[in-house]
Amino acid sequence: MQKLTAENKPLIFGNVASVAGLSISYLYKYPEIKKRLEGLREQQQKADKPVVAQKASENSKSVMISQLRERIKKLEAEVISLRRVNEGLAGRVYHLQSADELAERLKAENAHLKAKITKLEKELEQSQDQSVATSYASNNSGYRL
């Protein structure tokens, strides 16, 4: 207990048990130890009571009030500024959402057009193959053996 007092640590059962190398239940087991510890703790608490702070003078109160009012004005101005920034950002988010929707529509249209191009390329190839076959057939039709 002397060690805890010297180190300015509170006299509680956990601290005493730790310093003494005992269990907390062991300290509670003996009423005389418990009573002694509680008495010392009361003395320690009475000695540790803080000194009552002096009351602020009227002049210091008015200085604090004016400083607080000034701080409130600055914070209100900051709130207004941040609201403007927030509104601007909200507008940009809305604009970006619209751009996202447009991009998705364009991607879908692009995929549709690619499919159409592929289909048309196949039709062109088939048409060319038929044209070549027809041309070959008409060129060879004049020759009979």
PDB file of N, CA and C in Angstrom, residues 48-134:
ATOM      1  N   ASP A  48      -6.954  13.931  -2.254  1.00  0.00           N
ATOM      2  CA  ASP A  48      -6.880  14.191  -3.691  1.00  0.00           C
ATOM      3  C   ASP A  48      -7.956  15.145  -4.198  1.00  0.00           C
ATOM      4  N   LYS A  49      -8.804  15.685  -3.328  1.00  0.00           N
ATOM      5  CA  LYS A  49      -9.881  16.567  -3.791  1.00  0.00           C
ATOM      6  C   LYS A  49      -9.274  17.805  -4.445  1.00  0.00           C
ATOM      7  N   PRO A  50      -9.772  18.154  -5.606  1.00  0.00           N
ATOM      8  CA  PRO A  50      -9.219  19.317  -6.312  1.00  0.00           C
ATOM      9  C   PRO A  50      -9.610  20.627  -5.627  1.00  0.00           C
ATOM     10  N   VAL A  51      -8.771  21.599  -5.828  1.00  0.00           N
ATOM     11  CA  VAL A  51      -9.030  22.930  -5.295  1.00  0.00           C
ATOM     12  C   VAL A  51     -10.124  23.556  -6.138  1.00  0.00           C
ATOM     13  N   VAL A  52     -11.072  24.207  -5.481  1.00  0.00           N
ATOM     14  CA  VAL A  52     -12.188  24.822  -6.194  1.00  0.00           C
ATOM     15  C   VAL A  52     -11.653  25.990  -7.016  1.00  0.00           C
ATOM     16  N   ALA A  53     -12.015  26.013  -8.274  1.00  0.00           N
ATOM     17  CA  ALA A  53     -11.546  27.066  -9.169  1.00  0.00           C
ATOM     18  C   ALA A  53     -12.199  28.388  -8.812  1.00  0.00           C
ATOM     19  N   GLN A  54     -11.436  29.447  -9.023  1.00  0.00           N
ATOM     20  CA  GLN A  54     -11.974  30.774  -8.750  1.00  0.00           C
ATOM     21  C   GLN A  54     -13.008  31.127  -9.797  1.00  0.00           C
ATOM     22  N   LYS A  55     -13.981  31.920  -9.376  1.00  0.00           N
ATOM     23  CA  LYS A  55     -15.007  32.349 -10.319  1.00  0.00           C
ATOM     24  C   LYS A  55     -14.413  33.380 -11.261  1.00  0.00           C
ATOM     25  N   ALA A  56     -14.876  33.322 -12.499  1.00  0.00           N
ATOM     26  CA  ALA A  56     -14.375  34.247 -13.511  1.00  0.00           C
ATOM     27  C   ALA A  56     -14.948  35.639 -13.253  1.00  0.00           C
ATOM     28  N   SER A  57     -14.136  36.638 -13.498  1.00  0.00           N
ATOM     29  CA  SER A  57     -14.587  38.020 -13.317  1.00  0.00           C
ATOM     30  C   SER A  57     -15.516  38.404 -14.462  1.00  0.00           C
ATOM     31  N   GLU A  58     -16.239  39.469 -14.305  1.00  0.00           N
ATOM     32  CA  GLU A  58     -17.149  39.951 -15.338  1.00  0.00           C
ATOM     33  C   GLU A  58     -16.393  40.300 -16.622  1.00  0.00           C
ATOM     34  N   ASN A  59     -15.211  40.880 -16.448  1.00  0.00           N
ATOM     35  CA  ASN A  59     -14.400  41.257 -17.614  1.00  0.00           C
ATOM     36  C   ASN A  59     -13.964  40.014 -18.398  1.00  0.00           C
ATOM     37  N   SER A  60     -13.503  38.989 -17.689  1.00  0.00           N
ATOM     38  CA  SER A  60     -13.064  37.776 -18.383  1.00  0.00           C
ATOM     39  C   SER A  60     -14.249  37.064 -19.013  1.00  0.00           C
ATOM     40  N   LYS A  61     -15.420  37.140 -18.372  1.00  0.00           N
ATOM     41  CA  LYS A  61     -16.620  36.536 -18.968  1.00  0.00           C
ATOM     42  C   LYS A  61     -16.977  37.235 -20.271  1.00  0.00           C
ATOM     43  N   SER A  62     -16.906  38.554 -20.282  1.00  0.00           N
ATOM     44  CA  SER A  62     -17.267  39.282 -21.502  1.00  0.00           C
ATOM     45  C   SER A  62     -16.253  39.003 -22.620  1.00  0.00           C
ATOM     46  N   VAL A  63     -14.973  38.833 -22.266  1.00  0.00           N
ATOM     47  CA  VAL A  63     -13.950  38.500 -23.259  1.00  0.00           C
ATOM     48  C   VAL A  63     -14.249  37.117 -23.845  1.00  0.00           C
ATOM     49  N   MET A  64     -14.561  36.153 -22.988  1.00  0.00           N
ATOM     50  CA  MET A  64     -14.869  34.797 -23.458  1.00  0.00           C
ATOM     51  C   MET A  64     -16.115  34.813 -24.342  1.00  0.00           C
ATOM     52  N   ILE A  65     -17.121  35.595 -23.947  1.00  0.00           N
ATOM     53  CA  ILE A  65     -18.350  35.668 -24.740  1.00  0.00           C
ATOM     54  C   ILE A  65     -18.061  36.249 -26.113  1.00  0.00           C
ATOM     55  N   SER A  66     -17.279  37.312 -26.168  1.00  0.00           N
ATOM     56  CA  SER A  66     -16.974  37.916 -27.478  1.00  0.00           C
ATOM     57  C   SER A  66     -16.141  36.966 -28.338  1.00  0.00           C
ATOM     58  N   GLN A  67     -15.221  36.222 -27.731  1.00  0.00           N
ATOM     59  CA  GLN A  67     -14.423  35.245 -28.490  1.00  0.00           C
ATOM     60  C   GLN A  67     -15.319  34.124 -29.022  1.00  0.00           C
ATOM     61  N   LEU A  68     -16.244  33.692 -28.203  1.00  0.00           N
ATOM     62  CA  LEU A  68     -17.152  32.623 -28.634  1.00  0.00           C
ATOM     63  C   LEU A  68     -18.076  33.110 -29.748  1.00  0.00           C
ATOM     64  N   ARG A  69     -18.548  34.353 -29.638  1.00  0.00           N
ATOM     65  CA  ARG A  69     -19.393  34.905 -30.699  1.00  0.00           C
ATOM     66  C   ARG A  69     -18.620  34.999 -32.015  1.00  0.00           C
ATOM     67  N   GLU A  70     -17.372  35.413 -31.931  1.00  0.00           N
ATOM     68  CA  GLU A  70     -16.532  35.508 -33.129  1.00  0.00           C
ATOM     69  C   GLU A  70     -16.336  34.121 -33.746  1.00  0.00           C
ATOM     70  N   ARG A  71     -16.109  33.152 -32.900  1.00  0.00           N
ATOM     71  CA  ARG A  71     -15.934  31.781 -33.385  1.00  0.00           C
ATOM     72  C   ARG A  71     -17.215  31.282 -34.047  1.00  0.00           C
ATOM     73  N   ILE A  72     -18.354  31.618 -33.470  1.00  0.00           N
ATOM     74  CA  ILE A  72     -19.639  31.213 -34.055  1.00  0.00           C
ATOM     75  C   ILE A  72     -19.798  31.830 -35.438  1.00  0.00           C
ATOM     76  N   LYS A  73     -19.444  33.114 -35.582  1.00  0.00           N
ATOM     77  CA  LYS A  73     -19.548  33.780 -36.882  1.00  0.00           C
ATOM     78  C   LYS A  73     -18.672  33.076 -37.921  1.00  0.00           C
ATOM     79  N   LYS A  74     -17.443  32.726 -37.534  1.00  0.00           N
ATOM     80  CA  LYS A  74     -16.536  32.043 -38.460  1.00  0.00           C
ATOM     81  C   LYS A  74     -17.097  30.679 -38.854  1.00  0.00           C
ATOM     82  N   LEU A  75     -17.633  29.954 -37.871  1.00  0.00           N
ATOM     83  CA  LEU A  75     -18.175  28.626 -38.153  1.00  0.00           C
ATOM     84  C   LEU A  75     -19.422  28.715 -39.040  1.00  0.00           C
ATOM     85  N   GLU A  76     -20.254  29.729 -38.808  1.00  0.00           N
ATOM     86  CA  GLU A  76     -21.433  29.903 -39.654  1.00  0.00           C
ATOM     87  C   GLU A  76     -21.025  30.221 -41.092  1.00  0.00           C
ATOM     88  N   ALA A  77     -20.003  31.055 -41.254  1.00  0.00           N
ATOM     89  CA  ALA A  77     -19.508  31.361 -42.595  1.00  0.00           C
ATOM     90  C   ALA A  77     -18.960  30.096 -43.257  1.00  0.00           C
ATOM     91  N   GLU A  78     -18.272  29.290 -42.494  1.00  0.00           N
ATOM     92  CA  GLU A  78     -17.730  28.042 -43.031  1.00  0.00           C
ATOM     93  C   GLU A  78     -18.853  27.099 -43.447  1.00  0.00           C
ATOM     94  N   VAL A  79     -19.919  27.046 -42.649  1.00  0.00           N
ATOM     95  CA  VAL A  79     -21.070  26.189 -42.974  1.00  0.00           C
ATOM     96  C   VAL A  79     -21.688  26.641 -44.296  1.00  0.00           C
ATOM     97  N   ILE A  80     -21.853  27.958 -44.465  1.00  0.00           N
ATOM     98  CA  ILE A  80     -22.425  28.485 -45.708  1.00  0.00           C
ATOM     99  C   ILE A  80     -21.542  28.110 -46.894  1.00  0.00           C
ATOM    100  N   SER A  81     -20.242  28.275 -46.735  1.00  0.00           N
ATOM    101  CA  SER A  81     -19.303  27.944 -47.801  1.00  0.00           C
ATOM    102  C   SER A  81     -19.365  26.455 -48.141  1.00  0.00           C
ATOM    103  N   LEU A  82     -19.406  25.624 -47.128  1.00  0.00           N
ATOM    104  CA  LEU A  82     -19.448  24.175 -47.357  1.00  0.00           C
ATOM    105  C   LEU A  82     -20.771  23.753 -47.998  1.00  0.00           C
ATOM    106  N   ARG A  83     -21.855  24.447 -47.658  1.00  0.00           N
ATOM    107  CA  ARG A  83     -23.146  24.141 -48.295  1.00  0.00           C
ATOM    108  C   ARG A  83     -23.077  24.447 -49.792  1.00  0.00           C
ATOM    109  N   ARG A  84     -22.444  25.562 -50.156  1.00  0.00           N
ATOM    110  CA  ARG A  84     -22.305  25.909 -51.578  1.00  0.00           C
ATOM    111  C   ARG A  84     -21.488  24.854 -52.315  1.00  0.00           C
ATOM    112  N   VAL A  85     -20.400  24.448 -51.695  1.00  0.00           N
ATOM    113  CA  VAL A  85     -19.558  23.408 -52.300  1.00  0.00           C
ATOM    114  C   VAL A  85     -20.361  22.118 -52.455  1.00  0.00           C
ATOM    115  N   ASN A  86     -21.127  21.789 -51.424  1.00  0.00           N
ATOM    116  CA  ASN A  86     -21.936  20.570 -51.449  1.00  0.00           C
ATOM    117  C   ASN A  86     -22.973  20.628 -52.565  1.00  0.00           C
ATOM    118  N   GLU A  87     -23.612  21.777 -52.746  1.00  0.00           N
ATOM    119  CA  GLU A  87     -24.592  21.918 -53.820  1.00  0.00           C
ATOM    120  C   GLU A  87     -23.926  21.739 -55.182  1.00  0.00           C
ATOM    121  N   GLY A  88     -22.737  22.332 -55.343  1.00  0.00           N
ATOM    122  CA  GLY A  88     -22.004  22.172 -56.597  1.00  0.00           C
ATOM    123  C   GLY A  88     -21.656  20.726 -56.867  1.00  0.00           C
ATOM    124  N   LEU A  89     -21.221  20.042 -55.833  1.00  0.00           N
ATOM    125  CA  LEU A  89     -20.867  18.623 -55.988  1.00  0.00           C
ATOM    126  C   LEU A  89     -22.098  17.775 -56.288  1.00  0.00           C
ATOM    127  N   ALA A  90     -23.223  18.122 -55.671  1.00  0.00           N
ATOM    128  CA  ALA A  90     -24.460  17.381 -55.941  1.00  0.00           C
ATOM    129  C   ALA A  90     -24.845  17.541 -57.409  1.00  0.00           C
ATOM    130  N   GLY A  91     -24.671  18.765 -57.951  1.00  0.00           N
ATOM    131  CA  GLY A  91     -24.951  18.990 -59.365  1.00  0.00           C
ATOM    132  C   GLY A  91     -24.054  18.170 -60.262  1.00  0.00           C
ATOM    133  N   ARG A  92     -22.786  18.095 -59.887  1.00  0.00           N
ATOM    134  CA  ARG A  92     -21.838  17.306 -60.684  1.00  0.00           C
ATOM    135  C   ARG A  92     -22.186  15.823 -60.641  1.00  0.00           C
ATOM    136  N   VAL A  93     -22.611  15.343 -59.477  1.00  0.00           N
ATOM    137  CA  VAL A  93     -23.003  13.930 -59.352  1.00  0.00           C
ATOM    138  C   VAL A  93     -24.199  13.651 -60.259  1.00  0.00           C
ATOM    139  N   TYR A  94     -25.183  14.569 -60.247  1.00  0.00           N
ATOM    140  CA  TYR A  94     -26.354  14.403 -61.112  1.00  0.00           C
ATOM    141  C   TYR A  94     -25.920  14.360 -62.578  1.00  0.00           C
ATOM    142  N   HIS A  95     -25.019  15.254 -62.937  1.00  0.00           N
ATOM    143  CA  HIS A  95     -24.521  15.323 -64.317  1.00  0.00           C
ATOM    144  C   HIS A  95     -23.796  14.028 -64.683  1.00  0.00           C
ATOM    145  N   LEU A  96     -22.996  13.519 -63.769  1.00  0.00           N
ATOM    146  CA  LEU A  96     -22.256  12.277 -64.030  1.00  0.00           C
ATOM    147  C   LEU A  96     -23.206  11.090 -64.166  1.00  0.00           C
ATOM    148  N   GLN A  97     -24.293  11.099 -63.383  1.00  0.00           N
ATOM    149  CA  GLN A  97     -25.261  10.009 -63.512  1.00  0.00           C
ATOM    150  C   GLN A  97     -25.895  10.036 -64.899  1.00  0.00           C
ATOM    151  N   SER A  98     -26.205  11.237 -65.379  1.00  0.00           N
ATOM    152  CA  SER A  98     -26.768  11.367 -66.726  1.00  0.00           C
ATOM    153  C   SER A  98     -25.765  10.876 -67.759  1.00  0.00           C
ATOM    154  N   ALA A  99     -24.500  11.222 -67.581  1.00  0.00           N
ATOM    155  CA  ALA A  99     -23.457  10.783 -68.514  1.00  0.00           C
ATOM    156  C   ALA A  99     -23.317   9.263 -68.480  1.00  0.00           C
ATOM    157  N   ASP A 100     -23.436   8.678 -67.309  1.00  0.00           N
ATOM    158  CA  ASP A 100     -23.369   7.214 -67.190  1.00  0.00           C
ATOM    159  C   ASP A 100     -24.508   6.551 -67.961  1.00  0.00           C
ATOM    160  N   GLU A 101     -25.695   7.106 -67.808  1.00  0.00           N
ATOM    161  CA  GLU A 101     -26.848   6.548 -68.513  1.00  0.00           C
ATOM    162  C   GLU A 101     -26.646   6.661 -70.028  1.00  0.00           C
ATOM    163  N   LEU A 102     -26.146   7.806 -70.490  1.00  0.00           N
ATOM    164  CA  LEU A 102     -25.879   7.991 -71.912  1.00  0.00           C
ATOM    165  C   LEU A 102     -24.837   6.989 -72.396  1.00  0.00           C
ATOM    166  N   ALA A 103     -23.783   6.791 -71.612  1.00  0.00           N
ATOM    167  CA  ALA A 103     -22.735   5.841 -71.992  1.00  0.00           C
ATOM    168  C   ALA A 103     -23.316   4.431 -72.120  1.00  0.00           C
ATOM    169  N   GLU A 104     -24.189   4.052 -71.218  1.00  0.00           N
ATOM    170  CA  GLU A 104     -24.787   2.713 -71.294  1.00  0.00           C
ATOM    171  C   GLU A 104     -25.653   2.574 -72.543  1.00  0.00           C
ATOM    172  N   ARG A 105     -26.438   3.620 -72.843  1.00  0.00           N
ATOM    173  CA  ARG A 105     -27.265   3.573 -74.055  1.00  0.00           C
ATOM    174  C   ARG A 105     -26.396   3.469 -75.301  1.00  0.00           C
ATOM    175  N   LEU A 106     -25.298   4.228 -75.332  1.00  0.00           N
ATOM    176  CA  LEU A 106     -24.402   4.202 -76.494  1.00  0.00           C
ATOM    177  C   LEU A 106     -23.707   2.847 -76.635  1.00  0.00           C
ATOM    178  N   LYS A 107     -23.352   2.235 -75.513  1.00  0.00           N
ATOM    179  CA  LYS A 107     -22.742   0.903 -75.572  1.00  0.00           C
ATOM    180  C   LYS A 107     -23.720  -0.099 -76.177  1.00  0.00           C
ATOM    181  N   ALA A 108     -24.974  -0.027 -75.742  1.00  0.00           N
ATOM    182  CA  ALA A 108     -25.977  -0.951 -76.266  1.00  0.00           C
ATOM    183  C   ALA A 108     -26.180  -0.720 -77.761  1.00  0.00           C
ATOM    184  N   GLU A 109     -26.262   0.551 -78.163  1.00  0.00           N
ATOM    185  CA  GLU A 109     -26.430   0.880 -79.583  1.00  0.00           C
ATOM    186  C   GLU A 109     -25.223   0.401 -80.392  1.00  0.00           C
ATOM    187  N   ASN A 110     -24.031   0.570 -79.849  1.00  0.00           N
ATOM    188  CA  ASN A 110     -22.799   0.142 -80.505  1.00  0.00           C
ATOM    189  C   ASN A 110     -22.810  -1.371 -80.718  1.00  0.00           C
ATOM    190  N   ALA A 111     -23.216  -2.111 -79.687  1.00  0.00           N
ATOM    191  CA  ALA A 111     -23.264  -3.575 -79.811  1.00  0.00           C
ATOM    192  C   ALA A 111     -24.270  -3.974 -80.885  1.00  0.00           C
ATOM    193  N   HIS A 112     -25.422  -3.286 -80.920  1.00  0.00           N
ATOM    194  CA  HIS A 112     -26.449  -3.568 -81.931  1.00  0.00           C
ATOM    195  C   HIS A 112     -25.909  -3.295 -83.339  1.00  0.00           C
ATOM    196  N   LEU A 113     -25.220  -2.160 -83.497  1.00  0.00           N
ATOM    197  CA  LEU A 113     -24.672  -1.799 -84.813  1.00  0.00           C
ATOM    198  C   LEU A 113     -23.569  -2.766 -85.241  1.00  0.00           C
ATOM    199  N   LYS A 114     -22.757  -3.225 -84.311  1.00  0.00           N
ATOM    200  CA  LYS A 114     -21.718  -4.211 -84.654  1.00  0.00           C
ATOM    201  C   LYS A 114     -22.351  -5.504 -85.163  1.00  0.00           C
ATOM    202  N   ALA A 115     -23.420  -5.919 -84.495  1.00  0.00           N
ATOM    203  CA  ALA A 115     -24.110  -7.145 -84.929  1.00  0.00           C
ATOM    204  C   ALA A 115     -24.683  -6.946 -86.335  1.00  0.00           C
ATOM    205  N   LYS A 116     -25.237  -5.776 -86.577  1.00  0.00           N
ATOM    206  CA  LYS A 116     -25.804  -5.471 -87.897  1.00  0.00           C
ATOM    207  C   LYS A 116     -24.721  -5.477 -88.971  1.00  0.00           C
ATOM    208  N   ILE A 117     -23.559  -4.891 -88.672  1.00  0.00           N
ATOM    209  CA  ILE A 117     -22.437  -4.858 -89.620  1.00  0.00           C
ATOM    210  C   ILE A 117     -21.989  -6.276 -89.946  1.00  0.00           C
ATOM    211  N   THR A 118     -21.869  -7.116 -88.925  1.00  0.00           N
ATOM    212  CA  THR A 118     -21.454  -8.508 -89.146  1.00  0.00           C
ATOM    213  C   THR A 118     -22.444  -9.222 -90.058  1.00  0.00           C
ATOM    214  N   LYS A 119     -23.738  -8.993 -89.799  1.00  0.00           N
ATOM    215  CA  LYS A 119     -24.776  -9.628 -90.627  1.00  0.00           C
ATOM    216  C   LYS A 119     -24.675  -9.134 -92.070  1.00  0.00           C
ATOM    217  N   LEU A 120     -24.504  -7.814 -92.243  1.00  0.00           N
ATOM    218  CA  LEU A 120     -24.400  -7.248 -93.584  1.00  0.00           C
ATOM    219  C   LEU A 120     -23.141  -7.727 -94.313  1.00  0.00           C
ATOM    220  N   GLU A 121     -22.036  -7.880 -93.577  1.00  0.00           N
ATOM    221  CA  GLU A 121     -20.805  -8.391 -94.190  1.00  0.00           C
ATOM    222  C   GLU A 121     -21.016  -9.815 -94.698  1.00  0.00           C
ATOM    223  N   LYS A 122     -21.728 -10.641 -93.935  1.00  0.00           N
ATOM    224  CA  LYS A 122     -22.005 -12.017 -94.357  1.00  0.00           C
ATOM    225  C   LYS A 122     -22.901 -12.020 -95.599  1.00  0.00           C
ATOM    226  N   GLU A 123     -23.918 -11.135 -95.587  1.00  0.00           N
ATOM    227  CA  GLU A 123     -24.811 -11.054 -96.745  1.00  0.00           C
ATOM    228  C   GLU A 123     -24.036 -10.611 -97.987  1.00  0.00           C
ATOM    229  N   LEU A 124     -23.134  -9.631 -97.811  1.00  0.00           N
ATOM    230  CA  LEU A 124     -22.316  -9.156 -98.931  1.00  0.00           C
ATOM    231  C   LEU A 124     -21.439 -10.273 -99.464  1.00  0.00           C
ATOM    232  N   GLU A 125     -20.837 -11.027 -98.551  1.00  0.00           N
ATOM    233  CA  GLU A 125     -19.971 -12.137 -98.965  1.00  0.00           C
ATOM    234  C   GLU A 125     -20.771 -13.185 -99.729  1.00  0.00           C
ATOM    235  N   GLN A 126     -21.965 -13.500 -99.245  1.00  0.00           N
ATOM    236  CA  GLN A 126     -22.816 -14.475 -99.936  1.00  0.00           C
ATOM    237  C   GLN A 126     -23.231 -13.949-101.307  1.00  0.00           C
ATOM    238  N   SER A 127     -23.552 -12.668-101.341  1.00  0.00           N
ATOM    239  CA  SER A 127     -23.962 -12.043-102.601  1.00  0.00           C
ATOM    240  C   SER A 127     -22.808 -12.067-103.602  1.00  0.00           C
ATOM    241  N   GLN A 128     -21.609 -11.786-103.137  1.00  0.00           N
ATOM    242  CA  GLN A 128     -20.437 -11.808-104.014  1.00  0.00           C
ATOM    243  C   GLN A 128     -20.172 -13.229-104.510  1.00  0.00           C
ATOM    244  N   ASP A 129     -20.328 -14.210-103.584  1.00  0.00           N
ATOM    245  CA  ASP A 129     -20.122 -15.609-103.985  1.00  0.00           C
ATOM    246  C   ASP A 129     -21.133 -16.014-105.055  1.00  0.00           C
ATOM    247  N   GLN A 130     -22.376 -15.580-104.898  1.00  0.00           N
ATOM    248  CA  GLN A 130     -23.411 -15.906-105.885  1.00  0.00           C
ATOM    249  C   GLN A 130     -23.124 -15.209-107.205  1.00  0.00           C
ATOM    250  N   SER A 131     -22.662 -13.965-107.111  1.00  0.00           N
ATOM    251  CA  SER A 131     -22.353 -13.198-108.322  1.00  0.00           C
ATOM    252  C   SER A 131     -21.219 -13.863-109.094  1.00  0.00           C
ATOM    253  N   VAL A 132     -20.208 -14.313-108.393  1.00  0.00           N
ATOM    254  CA  VAL A 132     -19.076 -14.985-109.027  1.00  0.00           C
ATOM    255  C   VAL A 132     -19.546 -16.292-109.645  1.00  0.00           C
ATOM    256  N   ALA A 133     -20.373 -17.014-108.903  1.00  0.00           N
ATOM    257  CA  ALA A 133     -20.868 -18.294-109.423  1.00  0.00           C
ATOM    258  C   ALA A 133     -21.743 -18.074-110.657  1.00  0.00           C
ATOM    259  N   THR A 134     -22.580 -17.059-110.638  1.00  0.00           N
ATOM    260  CA  THR A 134     -23.449 -16.757-111.770  1.00  0.00           C
ATOM    261  C   THR A 134     -22.607 -16.312-112.962  1.00  0.00           C
TER     262      THR A 134
END
